[in-house]
XYZ file of C-alpha atoms in Angstrom:
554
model
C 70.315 103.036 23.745
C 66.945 103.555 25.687
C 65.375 100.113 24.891
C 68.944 98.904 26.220
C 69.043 101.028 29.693
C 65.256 100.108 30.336
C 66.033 96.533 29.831
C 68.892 96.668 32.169
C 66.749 98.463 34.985
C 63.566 96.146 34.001
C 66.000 93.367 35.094
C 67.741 94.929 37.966
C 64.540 95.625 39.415
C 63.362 92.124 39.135
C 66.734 90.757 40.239
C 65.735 93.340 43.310
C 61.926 91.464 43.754
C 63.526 88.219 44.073
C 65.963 88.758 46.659
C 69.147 88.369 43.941
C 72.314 89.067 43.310
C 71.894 92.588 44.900
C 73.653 92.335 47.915
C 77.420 92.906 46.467
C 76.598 96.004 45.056
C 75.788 97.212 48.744
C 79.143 96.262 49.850
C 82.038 96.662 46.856
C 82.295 100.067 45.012
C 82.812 98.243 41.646
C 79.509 96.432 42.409
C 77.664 99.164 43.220
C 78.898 101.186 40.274
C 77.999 98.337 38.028
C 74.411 98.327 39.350
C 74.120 101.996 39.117
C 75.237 102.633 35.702
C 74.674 98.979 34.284
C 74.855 99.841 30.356
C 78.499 101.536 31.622
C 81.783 99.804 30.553
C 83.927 99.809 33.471
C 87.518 99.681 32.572
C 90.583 97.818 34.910
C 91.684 101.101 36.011
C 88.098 101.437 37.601
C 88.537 98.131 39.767
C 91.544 99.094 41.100
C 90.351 102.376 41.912
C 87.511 101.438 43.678
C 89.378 99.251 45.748
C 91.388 102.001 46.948
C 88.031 104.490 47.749
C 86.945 101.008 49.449
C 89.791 101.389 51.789
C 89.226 104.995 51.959
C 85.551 104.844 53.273
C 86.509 101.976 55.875
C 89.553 104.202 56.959
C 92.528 102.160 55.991
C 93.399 104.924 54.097
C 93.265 108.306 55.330
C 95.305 110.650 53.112
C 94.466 109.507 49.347
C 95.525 110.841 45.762
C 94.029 110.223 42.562
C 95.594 111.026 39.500
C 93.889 110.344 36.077
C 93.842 111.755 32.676
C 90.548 113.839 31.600
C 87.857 111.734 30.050
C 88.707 108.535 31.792
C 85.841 108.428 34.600
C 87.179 110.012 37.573
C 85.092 112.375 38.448
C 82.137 110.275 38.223
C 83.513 107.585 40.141
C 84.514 109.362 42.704
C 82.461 112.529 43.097
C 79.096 111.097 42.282
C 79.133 107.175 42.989
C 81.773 107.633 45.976
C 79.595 109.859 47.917
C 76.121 108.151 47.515
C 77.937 104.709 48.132
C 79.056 106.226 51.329
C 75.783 107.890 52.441
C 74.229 104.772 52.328
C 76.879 102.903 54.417
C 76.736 105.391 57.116
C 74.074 107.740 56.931
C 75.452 109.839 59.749
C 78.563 110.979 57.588
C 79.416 114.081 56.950
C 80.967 114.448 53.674
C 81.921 117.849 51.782
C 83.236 118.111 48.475
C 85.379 121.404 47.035
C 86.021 121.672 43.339
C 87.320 124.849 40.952
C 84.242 126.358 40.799
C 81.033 125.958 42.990
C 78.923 125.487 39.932
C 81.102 122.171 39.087
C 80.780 121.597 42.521
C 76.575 121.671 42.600
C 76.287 119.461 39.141
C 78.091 117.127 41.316
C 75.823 117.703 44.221
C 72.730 117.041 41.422
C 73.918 113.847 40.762
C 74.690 112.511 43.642
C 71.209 113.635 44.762
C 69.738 111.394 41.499
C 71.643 108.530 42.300
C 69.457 108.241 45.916
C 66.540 109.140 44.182
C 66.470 106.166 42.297
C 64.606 102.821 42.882
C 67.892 100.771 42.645
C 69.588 103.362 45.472
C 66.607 102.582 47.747
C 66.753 98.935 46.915
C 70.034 99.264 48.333
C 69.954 101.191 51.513
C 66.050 101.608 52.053
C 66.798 103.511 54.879
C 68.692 106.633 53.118
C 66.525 109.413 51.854
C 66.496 112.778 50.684
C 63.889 115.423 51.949
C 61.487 117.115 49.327
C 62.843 119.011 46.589
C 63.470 122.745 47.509
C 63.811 122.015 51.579
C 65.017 124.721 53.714
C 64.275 123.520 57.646
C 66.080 121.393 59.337
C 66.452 119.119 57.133
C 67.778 120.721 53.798
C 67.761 119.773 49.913
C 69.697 122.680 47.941
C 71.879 122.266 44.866
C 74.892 123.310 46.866
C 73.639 120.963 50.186
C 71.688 117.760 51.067
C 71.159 116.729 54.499
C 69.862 113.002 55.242
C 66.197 112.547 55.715
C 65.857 112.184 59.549
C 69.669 111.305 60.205
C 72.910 113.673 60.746
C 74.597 113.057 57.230
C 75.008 115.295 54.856
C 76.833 116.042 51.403
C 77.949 119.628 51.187
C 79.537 120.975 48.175
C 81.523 124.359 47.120
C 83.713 126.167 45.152
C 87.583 126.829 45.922
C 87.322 129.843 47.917
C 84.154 129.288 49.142
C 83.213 129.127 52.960
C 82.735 125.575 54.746
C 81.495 127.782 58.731
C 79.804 125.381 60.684
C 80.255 122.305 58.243
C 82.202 119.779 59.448
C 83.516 116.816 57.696
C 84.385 113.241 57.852
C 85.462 112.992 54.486
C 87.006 115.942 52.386
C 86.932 115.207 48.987
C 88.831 117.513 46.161
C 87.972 117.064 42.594
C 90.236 119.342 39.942
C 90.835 122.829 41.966
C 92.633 124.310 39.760
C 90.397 125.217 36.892
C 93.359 125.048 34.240
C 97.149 125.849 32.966
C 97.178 129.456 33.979
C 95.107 129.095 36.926
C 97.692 126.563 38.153
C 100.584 128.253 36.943
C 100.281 131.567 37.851
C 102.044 131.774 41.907
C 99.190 134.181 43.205
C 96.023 131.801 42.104
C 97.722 128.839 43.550
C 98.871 129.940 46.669
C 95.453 131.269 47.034
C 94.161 127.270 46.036
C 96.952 126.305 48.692
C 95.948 128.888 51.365
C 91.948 127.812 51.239
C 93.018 124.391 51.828
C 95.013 125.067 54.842
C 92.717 127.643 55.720
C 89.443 127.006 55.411
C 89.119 122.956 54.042
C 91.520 121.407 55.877
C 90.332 123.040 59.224
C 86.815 121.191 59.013
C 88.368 117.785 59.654
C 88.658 115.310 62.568
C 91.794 112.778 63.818
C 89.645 110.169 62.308
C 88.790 111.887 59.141
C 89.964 111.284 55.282
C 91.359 113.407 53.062
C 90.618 112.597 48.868
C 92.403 114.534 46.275
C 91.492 114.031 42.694
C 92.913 115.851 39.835
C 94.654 115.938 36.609
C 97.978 117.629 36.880
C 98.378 121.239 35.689
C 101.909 122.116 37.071
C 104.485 121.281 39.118
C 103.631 123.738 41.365
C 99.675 122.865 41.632
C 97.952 121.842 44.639
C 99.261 118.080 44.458
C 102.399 118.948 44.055
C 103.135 121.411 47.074
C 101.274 118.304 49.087
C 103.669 116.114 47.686
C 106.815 118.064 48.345
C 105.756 118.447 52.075
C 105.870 115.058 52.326
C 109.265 114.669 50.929
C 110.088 117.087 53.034
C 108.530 115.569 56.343
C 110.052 111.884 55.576
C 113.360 113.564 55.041
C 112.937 115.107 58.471
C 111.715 112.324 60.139
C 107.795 114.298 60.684
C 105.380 111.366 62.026
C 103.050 113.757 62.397
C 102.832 115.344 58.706
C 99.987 113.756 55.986
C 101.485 110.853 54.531
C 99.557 110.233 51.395
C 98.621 107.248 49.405
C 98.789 108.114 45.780
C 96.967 106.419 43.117
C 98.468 107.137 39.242
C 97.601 105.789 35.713
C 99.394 107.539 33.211
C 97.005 107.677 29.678
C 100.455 105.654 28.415
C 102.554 103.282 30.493
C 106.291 104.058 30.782
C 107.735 102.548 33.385
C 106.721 99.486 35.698
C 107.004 101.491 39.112
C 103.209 100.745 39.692
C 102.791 97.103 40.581
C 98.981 97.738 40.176
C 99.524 98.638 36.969
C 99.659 95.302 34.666
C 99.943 96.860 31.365
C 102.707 96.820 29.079
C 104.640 99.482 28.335
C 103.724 101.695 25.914
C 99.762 100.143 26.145
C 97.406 102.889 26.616
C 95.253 102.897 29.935
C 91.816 102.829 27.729
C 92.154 101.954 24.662
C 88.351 101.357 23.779
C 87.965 105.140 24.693
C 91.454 106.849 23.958
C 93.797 104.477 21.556
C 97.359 105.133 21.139
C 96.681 106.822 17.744
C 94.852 109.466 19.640
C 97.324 110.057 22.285
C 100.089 110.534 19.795
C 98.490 113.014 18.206
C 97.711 114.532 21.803
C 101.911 114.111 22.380
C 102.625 115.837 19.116
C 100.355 118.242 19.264
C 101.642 119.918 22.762
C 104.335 118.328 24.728
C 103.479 119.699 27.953
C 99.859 118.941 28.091
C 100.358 115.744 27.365
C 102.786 115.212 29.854
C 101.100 117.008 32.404
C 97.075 116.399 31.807
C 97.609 112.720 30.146
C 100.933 111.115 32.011
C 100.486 113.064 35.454
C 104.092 114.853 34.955
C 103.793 117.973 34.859
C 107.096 119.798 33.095
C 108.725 122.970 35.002
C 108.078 126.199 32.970
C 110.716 126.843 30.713
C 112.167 130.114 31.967
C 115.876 129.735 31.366
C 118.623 127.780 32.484
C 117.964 124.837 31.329
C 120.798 122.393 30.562
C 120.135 121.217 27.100
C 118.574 124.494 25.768
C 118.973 122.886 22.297
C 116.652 119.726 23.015
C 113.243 119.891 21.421
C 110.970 116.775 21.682
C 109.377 117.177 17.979
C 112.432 117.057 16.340
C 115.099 115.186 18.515
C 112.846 112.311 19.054
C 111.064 109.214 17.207
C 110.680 106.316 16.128
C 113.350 103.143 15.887
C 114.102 99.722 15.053
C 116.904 97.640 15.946
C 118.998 96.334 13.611
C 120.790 92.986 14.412
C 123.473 93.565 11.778
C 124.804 96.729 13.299
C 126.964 96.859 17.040
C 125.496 97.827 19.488
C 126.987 100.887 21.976
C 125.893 100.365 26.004
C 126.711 102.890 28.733
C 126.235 102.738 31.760
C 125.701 105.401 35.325
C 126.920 103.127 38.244
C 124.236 105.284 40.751
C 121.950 103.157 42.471
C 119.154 105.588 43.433
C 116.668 105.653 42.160
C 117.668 103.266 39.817
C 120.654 101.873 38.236
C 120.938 102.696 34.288
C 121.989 101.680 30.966
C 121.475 103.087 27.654
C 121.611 100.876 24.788
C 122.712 102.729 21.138
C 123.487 101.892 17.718
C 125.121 104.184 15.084
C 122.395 104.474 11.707
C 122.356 105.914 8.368
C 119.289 108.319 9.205
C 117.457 110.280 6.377
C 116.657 114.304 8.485
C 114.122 116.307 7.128
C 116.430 119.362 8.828
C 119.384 118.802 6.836
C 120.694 122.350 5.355
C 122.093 120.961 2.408
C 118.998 118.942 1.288
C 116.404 120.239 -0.532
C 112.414 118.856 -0.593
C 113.435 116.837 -3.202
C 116.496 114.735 -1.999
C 115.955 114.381 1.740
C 115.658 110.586 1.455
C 118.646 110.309 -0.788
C 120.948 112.260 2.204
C 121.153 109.526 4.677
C 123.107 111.395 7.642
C 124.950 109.000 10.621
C 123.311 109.377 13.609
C 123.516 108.126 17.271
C 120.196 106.774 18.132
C 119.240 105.748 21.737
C 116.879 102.774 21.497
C 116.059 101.101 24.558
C 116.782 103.012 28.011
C 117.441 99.932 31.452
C 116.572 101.485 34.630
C 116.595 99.044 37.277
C 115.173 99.660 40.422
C 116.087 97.814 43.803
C 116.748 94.970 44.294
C 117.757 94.762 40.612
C 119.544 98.139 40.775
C 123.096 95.609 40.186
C 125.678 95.903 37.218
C 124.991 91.845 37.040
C 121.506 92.851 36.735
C 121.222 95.164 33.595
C 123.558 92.587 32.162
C 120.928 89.815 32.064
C 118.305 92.295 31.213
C 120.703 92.830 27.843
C 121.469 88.877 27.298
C 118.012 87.825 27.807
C 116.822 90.600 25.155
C 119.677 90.681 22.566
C 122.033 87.490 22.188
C 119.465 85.529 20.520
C 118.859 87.904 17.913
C 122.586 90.088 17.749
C 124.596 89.234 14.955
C 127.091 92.111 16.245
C 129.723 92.718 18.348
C 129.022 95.260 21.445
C 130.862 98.090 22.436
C 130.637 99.133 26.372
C 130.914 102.467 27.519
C 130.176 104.535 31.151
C 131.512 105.770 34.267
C 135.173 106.036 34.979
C 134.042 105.264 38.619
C 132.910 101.631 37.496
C 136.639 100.667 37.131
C 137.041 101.095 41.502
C 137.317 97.936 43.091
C 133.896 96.993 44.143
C 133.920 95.921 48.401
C 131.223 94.225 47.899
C 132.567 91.346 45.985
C 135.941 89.742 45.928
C 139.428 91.618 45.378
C 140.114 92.137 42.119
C 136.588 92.878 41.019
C 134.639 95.783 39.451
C 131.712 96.796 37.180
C 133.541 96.792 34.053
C 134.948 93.344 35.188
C 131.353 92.045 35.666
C 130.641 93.252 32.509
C 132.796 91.709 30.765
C 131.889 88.107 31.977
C 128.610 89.017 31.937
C 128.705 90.046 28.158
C 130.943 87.958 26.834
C 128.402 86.518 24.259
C 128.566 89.735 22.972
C 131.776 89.694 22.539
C 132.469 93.215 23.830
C 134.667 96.180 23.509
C 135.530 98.652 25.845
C 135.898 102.426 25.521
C 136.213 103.845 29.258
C 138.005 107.003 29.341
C 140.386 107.280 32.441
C 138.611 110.600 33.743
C 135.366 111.736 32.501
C 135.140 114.767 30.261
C 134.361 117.788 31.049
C 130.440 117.937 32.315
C 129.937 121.750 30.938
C 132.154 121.181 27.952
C 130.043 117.579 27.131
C 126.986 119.456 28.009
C 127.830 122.306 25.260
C 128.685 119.358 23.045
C 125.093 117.690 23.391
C 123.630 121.327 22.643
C 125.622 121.218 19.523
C 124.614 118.297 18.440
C 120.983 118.485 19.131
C 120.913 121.947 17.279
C 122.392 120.085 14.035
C 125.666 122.038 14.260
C 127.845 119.286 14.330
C 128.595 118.158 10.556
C 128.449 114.897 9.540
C 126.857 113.410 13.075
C 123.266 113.244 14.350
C 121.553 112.010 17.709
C 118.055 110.732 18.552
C 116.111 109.503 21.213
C 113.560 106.848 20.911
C 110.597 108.141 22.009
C 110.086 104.915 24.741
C 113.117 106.299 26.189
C 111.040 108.621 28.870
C 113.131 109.003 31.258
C 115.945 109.780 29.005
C 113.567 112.870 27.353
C 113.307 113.854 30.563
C 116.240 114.585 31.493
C 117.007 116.343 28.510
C 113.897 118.829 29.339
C 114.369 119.341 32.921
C 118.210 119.502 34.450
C 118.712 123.000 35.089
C 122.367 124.356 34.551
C 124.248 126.008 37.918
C 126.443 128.926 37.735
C 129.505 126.905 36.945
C 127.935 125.318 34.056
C 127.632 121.998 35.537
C 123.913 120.358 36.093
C 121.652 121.168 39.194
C 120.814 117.571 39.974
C 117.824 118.022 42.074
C 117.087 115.926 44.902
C 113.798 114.133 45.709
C 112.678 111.419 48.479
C 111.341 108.342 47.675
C 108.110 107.941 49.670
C 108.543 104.485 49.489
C 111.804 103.502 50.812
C 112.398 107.241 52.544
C 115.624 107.147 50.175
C 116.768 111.109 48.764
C 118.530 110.519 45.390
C 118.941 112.534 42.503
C 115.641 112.392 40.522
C 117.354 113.750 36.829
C 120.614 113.346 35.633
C 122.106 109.877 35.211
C 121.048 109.186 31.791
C 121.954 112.124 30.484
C 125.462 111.382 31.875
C 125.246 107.685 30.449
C 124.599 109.413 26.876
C 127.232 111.823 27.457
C 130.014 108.955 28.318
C 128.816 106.969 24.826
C 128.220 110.161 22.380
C 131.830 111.874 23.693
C 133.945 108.871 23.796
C 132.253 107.111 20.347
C 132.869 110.068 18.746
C 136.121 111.331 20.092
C 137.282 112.978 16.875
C 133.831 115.488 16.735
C 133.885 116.092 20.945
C 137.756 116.851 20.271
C 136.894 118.842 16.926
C 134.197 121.108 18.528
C 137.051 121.667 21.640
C 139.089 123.625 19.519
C 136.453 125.121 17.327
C 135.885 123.192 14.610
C 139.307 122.559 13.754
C 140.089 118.744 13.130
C 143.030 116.842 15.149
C 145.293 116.892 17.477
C 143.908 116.458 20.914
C 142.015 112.954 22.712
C 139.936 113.043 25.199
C 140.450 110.823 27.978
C 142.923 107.935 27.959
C 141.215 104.922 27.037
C 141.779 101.533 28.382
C 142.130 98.042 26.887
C 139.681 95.193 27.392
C 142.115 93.355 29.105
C 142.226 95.943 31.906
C 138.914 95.217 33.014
C-alpha cells in the first residue's frame, strides 16, 4: 500500500512540475478529493455529494442536510476535505465546525490542518498557509483553532456545548451532535443539543452565511428532526423567513425512487464494494431500529404504547417471496392521492411457519399453513398518483407472465362518480377496463368495516391467533412495514393518521396509514368467513360483512 501511495504522489507531483492536469482539482470538490486522497475509491454517492457542498461554498445553497449511513465517507468529505477546499478558495473565510464532543471536533481540526500542510495543498493554492506549529499570537495554530497565515480565515472547531465568543462564521458546519441512541433519545440531552444551536451556534452567523448539517439519524426527535419539523411547520404557515433546508439522503438500501439523484435500483445497496447487501441484512435482522435509523435515515418513534398494530413484529411477520404465476392474484387499492396513490398486490400461499403451535421441530415443513402474503406494494406519486396509472404499472409487470385470474379489492369511496372524467365513470370502472387482461373480479364491500374492529382483526392475525390463516409482508414492501410500526391508535380505537408537509410541493397529507387500510380492505373482505368468525368470538357463521357488489356494477 506504501509503494502504491508514493507512486501516486511521485506522479501527482510531477503532473504538478509540468503545469498538468492540476487545475480541476482547484475548482470541483470531486477533483480535489481525488488529488488529495488519490489511492481513495470514491463512490457515486461522493459525486453527487460534492456537487451539492460545491453549491454550498458558492452560496447557492445556504441551509444544507446531509444524511449518510456510518462508514460511508461523510465525515471525511465533508469535515476534512470541505473545509481545506474552502480555505483555499477564499482564504478570508471564517469557518467553524461543532461536533458531539470537542475531541472529535480537534481530530477533525488535525486533519484539516495536514491536508494544507501538504505539497499537493500548496500546489493548489500557494498562497494558503498555516503558521508554525504551537502558535499563540496573532496568528494561531492550536488543535481546537487555525487561523490563516497573514489573512483573516480561520477554521475553528468545538464540542456541542462548547463556547463560539468572539468567533464568527461564514460557514457553520455540524458533523454527528448527538453522540448516540440515548444521547439522542433522552428529551433533556437533546433539547440541550437543540438549545446550543439556537443559542450559541446559530447566533455566530451572517444573512449571507451557510448552514451544513451532517449526521446519521439517532431519533425522531434528534437535532435534524426538530429542524425538519420547523420547516413543515413554517411552509404550512406560509414563514418566508424560516430556514428552508436542502436535504441530501442515501439510504445504505434503496426503497423508494423519491430521490431523482439517486439512480440505483431498488433494493441495490448504496456501496456495495464496502457494505454488500449480505451485510446489511444481517445489520436489519440484527436490530430493526438501528438499521432503520443509522443505515436508512428513518428513525422509528420509541415504542411506548399505543401503537396500532401492537401485534406486528418485523422478524417474524416479514420475509422473503416469490410470485407465482399459477396462483390469482388479490389487488387493493386506497383512492388518496397524497402523498401517493396506492395499491397492494397479494396472493394467497401454502406457507410452511416455524411458529406453528401444533408443529413440532420435526414436521414444520410438512405443515404448510395458507397465508396472505403482500408481495409488491405501488405507490405512485404525482403526476402518476391516477387509478389509470397503477393500472399500467400492474399490466406492464404481470400480463405477460399471469396465468391467473385477478381479484380487485379497496375503497368503498372508489365506486363515487369521479368529476373529473365523464358521467358514468369511477375507479372501479377504470379498473375494470384497465384490467381486463386480467380478467378481474371484484369484491368491494358497500361500506367499509369497522376500522377498530379490522384493526383488532390484523392484531389477531399477526399474533397467529387466527386458525387456519396467516399474513406476511414482503420485506420490499417498506412502506407497508411502516405503517404497521408507526400508526398510533386514538382514544376511540381508530388510527392517529399523522400529518406531515411535503417540502416539495408545500402539500400536508397523511404520512402513515393508507396501506394499512388497502391491506385491511383485501385481508377482511378475502376472508370474510375468519373477519366474521373472530366478530362473534370464534364462533363460525351467520353474519357478512359488507354487501358486496357484482362486476357488472362497476
Amino acid at each position: 500500500m506504501k509503494k502504491k501511495n508514493s507512486y501516486y504522489l511521485i506522479d501527482g507531483l510531477a503532473k504538478i512540475a509540468k503545469g498538468a492536469p492540476v487545475q480541476p482539482a482547484r475548482f470541483n470538490l470531486i477533483n480535489f478529493a481525488t488529488y488529495m486522497q488519490p489511492a481513495y475509491t470514491w463512490n457515486w454517492h461522493h459525486h453527487m455529494l460534492a456537487q451539492k457542498l460545491d453549491d454550498f461554498r458558492a452560496g447557492k445553497i445556504k441551509r444544507l442536510m446531509i444524511f449518510l449511513p456510518p462508514q460511508h465517507g461523510k465525515s471525511e468529505f465533508t469535515s476534512r476535505l470541505f473545509p481545506a477546499f474552502c480555505l483555499g478558495h477564499d482564504p478570508d473565510e471564517k469557518i467553524i465546525l461543532g461536533s458531539y464532543s470537542a475531541s472529535l471536533a480537534e481530530s477533525m481540526n488535525r486533519d484539516v490542518q495536514k491536508y494544507i500542510d501538504t505539497e499537493e495543498y500548496q500546489a493548489l493554492f500557494p498562497g494558503v498557509k498555516l503558521p508554525a506549529k504551537g502558535s499563540t499570537g496573532k496568528y494561531v495554530r492550536k488543535a481546537g483553532r487555525i487561523d490563516i497565515d497573514g489573512r483573516r480565515g480561520y477554521f475553528k472547531t468545538v464540542g456541542v456545548g462548547g463556547s463560539m465568543t468572539g468567533t464568527p462564521a461564514d460557514k457553520l458546519i455540524i458533523d454527528d451532535p448527538h453522540k448516540d441512541r440515548e444521547s439522542a433519545r433522552s428529551p433533556l440531552m437533546s433539547q440541550k443539543v437543540y438549545e446550543w444551536y439556537l443559542d450559541v451556534a446559530k447566533t455566530r452567523i451572517h444573512n449571507d452565511a451557510g448552514i451544513l448539517l451532517i449526521q446519521t439519524r439517532w431519533d425522531v426527535d434528534d437535532l435534524a428532526g426538530r429542524l425538519l419539523r420547523r420547516m413543515e411547520q413554517a411552509l404550512q404557515e406560509g414563514d418566508r423567513d424560516a430556514d428552508i433546508w436542502t436535504v441530501i439522503c442515501f439510504p445504505a438500501i434503496k426503497e423508494n425512487d423519491d430521490n431523482p439523484d439517486d439512480k440505483r435500483a431498488i433494493g441495490e445497496p448504496l456501496w456495495p464494494e464496502r457494505h454488500n447487501l449480505q451485510r446489511l441484512r444481517s445489520i436489519r435482522a440484527e436490530s430493526l431500529r438501528t438499521f432503520r435509523s443509522l443505515y436508512q435515515q428513518d428513525p422509528m418513534p420509541v415504542q411506548a404504547g399505543g401503537e396500532c398494530y401492537k401485534s406486528f413484529h418485523y422478524n417474524t411477520n416479514t420475509g422473503d417471496y416469490t410470485y407465482n404465476p399459477d396462483l390469482p392474484l388479490h389487488l387493493s387499492f386506497d383512492f388518496n392521492v397524497n402523498p401517493y396513490m396506492s395499491c397492494t398486490v397479494w396472493q394467497i400461499q401454502n406457507v410452511c411457519h416455524a411458529e406453528a403451535p401444533e408443529a413440532s421441530s420435526h414436521d414444520l415443513c410438512q405443515l404448510p399453513l395458507p397465508t396472505a402474503v403482500l408481495l409488491e406494494e405501488i405507490c405512485l406519486r404525482s403526476p402518476l398518483n391516477t387509478t389509470q396509472a397503477i393500472c399500467r404499472h400492474i399490466l406492464d409487470k404481470y400480463r405477460h407472465l399471469h396465468r391467473s385470474n385477478a381479484y380487485i379489492y379497496g375503497d368503498p369511496s372508489g365506486m363515487k362518480e369521479d368529476t373529473r372524467r365523464e358521467k358514468g365513470f369511477n375507479d372501479y370502472y377504470i379498473i375494470r377496463h384497465e384490467l381486463a387482461g386480467l380478467k378481474p373480479s371484484f369484491r368491494i364491500a358497500a361500506k367499509a368495516p369497522s376500522v377498530h374492529l379490522r384493526i383488532s382483526f390484523m392484531n389477531a392475525l399477526f399474533a397467529g391467533t387466527i386458525t387456519g390463516l396467516s399474513l406476511r409482508i414482503d420485506k420490499k414492501c417498506t412502506n407497508t412495514i411502516a405503517d404497521f410500526l408507526y400508526i398510533k391508535e386514538q382514544s376511540d380505537g381508530t388510527k392517529y393518521k399523522q400529518r406531515a408537509t411535503d417540502p416539495v410541493t408545500g402539500i400536508a397529507s397523511e404520512k402513515y396509514g393508507h396501506l394499512s387500510d388497502s391491506a385491511e380492505y383485501f385481508i377482511c373482505n378475502a376472508f370474510n368467513d375468519k373477519y366474521a368468525q373472530f366478530l362473534q368470538g370464534g364462533k363460525t357463521g351467520g353474519i357478512v360483512v359488507g354487501k358486496r357488489r357484482s362486476k357488472y356494477e362497476y
